[in-house]
Coordinates of C-alpha atoms in Angstrom, one line a residue:
X1 CA 135.2 -89.2 -121.3
X2 CA 133.0 -88.5 -118.4
X3 CA 129.4 -89.6 -118.3
X4 CA 126.5 -87.0 -118.3
X5 CA 123.2 -87.0 -116.4
X6 CA 120.6 -88.2 -118.4
X7 CA 117.7 -86.8 -116.4
X8 CA 118.4 -83.2 -117.1
X9 CA 118.1 -81.3 -120.3
X10 CA 120.3 -78.7 -121.9
X11 CA 118.8 -76.0 -119.5
X12 CA 119.4 -78.4 -116.7
X13 CA 115.6 -78.8 -116.3
X14 CA 114.3 -82.4 -115.1
X15 CA 113.1 -84.6 -117.8
X16 CA 112.1 -88.2 -118.2
X17 CA 114.6 -89.9 -120.6
X18 CA 113.3 -90.8 -123.9
X19 CA 113.8 -94.7 -124.2
X20 CA 111.7 -95.3 -127.3
X21 CA 114.6 -95.9 -129.7
X22 CA 116.4 -98.3 -127.6
X23 CA 115.9 -102.1 -128.1
X24 CA 113.7 -104.1 -126.0
X25 CA 115.9 -106.6 -124.1
X26 CA 115.5 -108.8 -121.0
X27 CA 116.6 -106.4 -118.0
X28 CA 117.5 -107.8 -114.6
X29 CA 118.8 -106.3 -111.4
X30 CA 119.5 -107.5 -107.7
X31 CA 119.8 -105.2 -104.9
X32 CA 120.2 -105.9 -101.1
X33 CA 119.4 -103.9 -97.9
X34 CA 120.8 -104.9 -94.5
X35 CA 118.8 -104.4 -91.2
X36 CA 120.9 -104.7 -88.1
X37 CA 119.2 -105.7 -84.7
X38 CA 120.4 -105.2 -81.1
X39 CA 121.5 -108.7 -79.8
X40 CA 118.5 -109.0 -77.5
X41 CA 116.0 -108.1 -80.4
X42 CA 117.7 -110.6 -82.6
X43 CA 117.2 -113.3 -79.9
X44 CA 113.6 -112.5 -79.3
X45 CA 112.8 -112.5 -83.0
X46 CA 114.4 -115.8 -83.5
X47 CA 112.7 -117.4 -80.3
X48 CA 109.3 -116.2 -81.6
X49 CA 109.9 -117.5 -85.1
X50 CA 110.0 -113.8 -86.4
X51 CA 106.7 -113.1 -85.3
X52 CA 105.8 -109.9 -83.5
X53 CA 102.4 -108.6 -82.1
X54 CA 102.0 -106.9 -85.4
X55 CA 102.3 -110.2 -87.4
X56 CA 104.7 -112.5 -89.3
X57 CA 107.7 -110.2 -89.9
X58 CA 109.3 -111.8 -92.8
X59 CA 106.2 -112.7 -94.8
X60 CA 104.9 -109.0 -94.4
X61 CA 108.1 -107.7 -95.5
X62 CA 108.4 -110.0 -98.4
X63 CA 104.9 -108.7 -99.7
X64 CA 105.7 -105.0 -99.0
X65 CA 109.0 -105.4 -101.0
X66 CA 107.2 -106.6 -104.1
X67 CA 104.6 -103.9 -103.8
X68 CA 107.5 -101.6 -103.4
X69 CA 109.2 -102.6 -106.7
X70 CA 105.9 -102.5 -108.5
X71 CA 105.2 -99.0 -107.4
X72 CA 108.7 -97.7 -108.1
X73 CA 107.5 -95.0 -110.8
X74 CA 104.9 -93.6 -108.5
X75 CA 107.6 -93.0 -105.8
X76 CA 110.5 -91.9 -107.8
X77 CA 109.4 -89.1 -110.0
X78 CA 111.5 -89.8 -113.4
X79 CA 111.5 -93.5 -113.5
X80 CA 109.6 -95.2 -116.3
X81 CA 106.5 -97.4 -115.5
X82 CA 107.6 -100.8 -116.2
X83 CA 105.7 -104.3 -116.4
X84 CA 107.8 -106.6 -114.2
X85 CA 108.2 -110.1 -115.3
X86 CA 109.5 -111.0 -112.0
X87 CA 110.1 -109.8 -108.5
X88 CA 111.5 -112.1 -105.8
X89 CA 112.3 -110.9 -102.3
X90 CA 114.6 -113.3 -100.3
X91 CA 115.2 -112.4 -96.6
X92 CA 118.1 -114.3 -94.7
X93 CA 118.5 -114.0 -91.0
X94 CA 122.5 -114.1 -90.3
X95 CA 123.2 -113.5 -86.7
X96 CA 122.0 -110.1 -85.7
X97 CA 121.1 -109.1 -88.9
X98 CA 118.5 -109.5 -91.9
X99 CA 119.8 -109.5 -95.5
X100 CA 117.0 -108.5 -97.9
X101 CA 117.9 -109.3 -101.5
X102 CA 115.4 -108.3 -104.4
X103 CA 115.8 -109.6 -107.8
X104 CA 113.8 -108.1 -110.5
X105 CA 113.3 -108.7 -114.2
X106 CA 111.4 -107.3 -117.2
X107 CA 111.5 -107.1 -120.9
X108 CA 111.9 -103.4 -121.7
X109 CA 114.1 -100.7 -122.9
X110 CA 115.3 -99.4 -119.7
X111 CA 116.7 -101.0 -116.6
X112 CA 115.2 -102.3 -113.6
X113 CA 117.7 -101.4 -110.9
X114 CA 115.7 -98.6 -109.4
X115 CA 112.8 -101.3 -108.9
X116 CA 115.2 -103.8 -107.2
X117 CA 116.4 -100.9 -105.1
X118 CA 113.0 -99.8 -104.1
X119 CA 112.0 -103.4 -103.5
X120 CA 114.8 -104.2 -100.9
X121 CA 114.3 -100.6 -99.2
X122 CA 110.7 -101.1 -98.6
X123 CA 111.1 -104.7 -97.4
X124 CA 113.7 -103.4 -94.8
X125 CA 111.4 -100.4 -93.8
X126 CA 108.8 -103.0 -93.3
X127 CA 110.8 -105.0 -91.2
X128 CA 111.8 -102.1 -89.0
X129 CA 108.2 -101.2 -88.8
X130 CA 107.2 -104.7 -87.7
X131 CA 109.9 -104.7 -85.2
X132 CA 110.0 -101.2 -83.8
X133 CA 108.0 -101.9 -80.6
X134 CA 110.9 -104.0 -79.5
X135 CA 113.6 -101.4 -80.0
X136 CA 114.3 -98.3 -81.9
X137 CA 117.9 -99.1 -82.0
X138 CA 117.4 -101.2 -85.1
X139 CA 119.4 -99.8 -87.8
X140 CA 118.7 -100.0 -91.6
X141 CA 122.2 -100.2 -93.2
X142 CA 123.6 -100.3 -96.5
X143 CA 121.2 -100.5 -99.5
X144 CA 123.1 -101.3 -102.6
X145 CA 122.9 -102.6 -106.2
X146 CA 124.5 -105.9 -106.6
X147 CA 123.8 -106.7 -110.2
X148 CA 122.2 -105.4 -113.5
X149 CA 122.1 -106.8 -116.8
X150 CA 120.6 -106.4 -120.1
X151 CA 121.5 -102.7 -120.9
X152 CA 124.3 -100.7 -122.2
X153 CA 126.0 -101.0 -118.7
X154 CA 126.3 -104.3 -117.1
X155 CA 127.0 -104.5 -113.3
X156 CA 128.3 -107.2 -111.1
X157 CA 129.5 -106.1 -107.9
X158 CA 129.3 -109.5 -106.5
X159 CA 131.8 -110.6 -109.0
X160 CA 134.3 -107.8 -108.4
X161 CA 134.3 -108.7 -104.6
X162 CA 134.9 -112.5 -105.3
X163 CA 131.4 -113.2 -103.7
X164 CA 129.5 -116.1 -105.0
X165 CA 127.3 -114.5 -107.8
X166 CA 124.3 -116.8 -107.7
X167 CA 120.7 -115.9 -108.1
X168 CA 119.3 -115.2 -104.4
X169 CA 115.9 -117.0 -105.3
X170 CA 118.1 -120.2 -105.2
X171 CA 119.8 -119.3 -102.1
X172 CA 118.4 -120.9 -98.8
X173 CA 115.4 -119.1 -97.5
X174 CA 114.5 -118.4 -93.9
X175 CA 112.6 -121.4 -92.6
X176 CA 109.1 -120.6 -91.5
X177 CA 108.6 -122.3 -88.1
X178 CA 105.5 -123.0 -86.2
X179 CA 104.7 -120.0 -84.1
X180 CA 104.8 -120.5 -80.4
X181 CA 102.1 -118.3 -79.2
X182 CA 103.6 -118.0 -75.6
X183 CA 107.0 -116.7 -77.1
X184 CA 105.1 -114.0 -78.8
X185 CA 103.1 -113.0 -76.0
X186 CA 106.2 -112.8 -74.0
X187 CA 107.8 -110.1 -76.1
X188 CA 107.4 -107.0 -74.1
X189 CA 106.0 -104.0 -76.1
X190 CA 107.6 -100.7 -75.5
X191 CA 105.5 -98.5 -73.4
X192 CA 103.8 -95.6 -75.4
X193 CA 105.8 -92.4 -75.4

């Protein structure tokens, strides 16, 4: 039997789902966003310790991702406001791309996948914003749910693909290196258009 949409009533009007009768359980979700850089921009960022004239790209994106996850119910109309127990953003630079993982957890009666997706998305958007003076050819790619648990429907796309299904918080983080001011100053800003 096909699933039905839960955010519309019998007359197809939008509604916030009543989760009052659902049990409170530990809910977790992990999402990932990918940011692709042109080769020259990736090289500039690496040489400058991931700092642009706007500031420390990865640090600002990390904070923005946490803020985004916490603000999900204010951004997505029918999401329930949740009290998050945990929100971790891990950004890994791999070649010419940044992989942004957002892991969220709470004790509640509804899932936290939208919070994880929002956190990853906002962190990716912040990376774009921090780097757009270097190029407008930066691309935010796939944004996807990797895992969710604690509710009626468990999801583990990592297990299905054979990828290691480990907590990204335990994964190696980008090493913050001392900033070379000369390297930052050498990054050309795009001329105002």
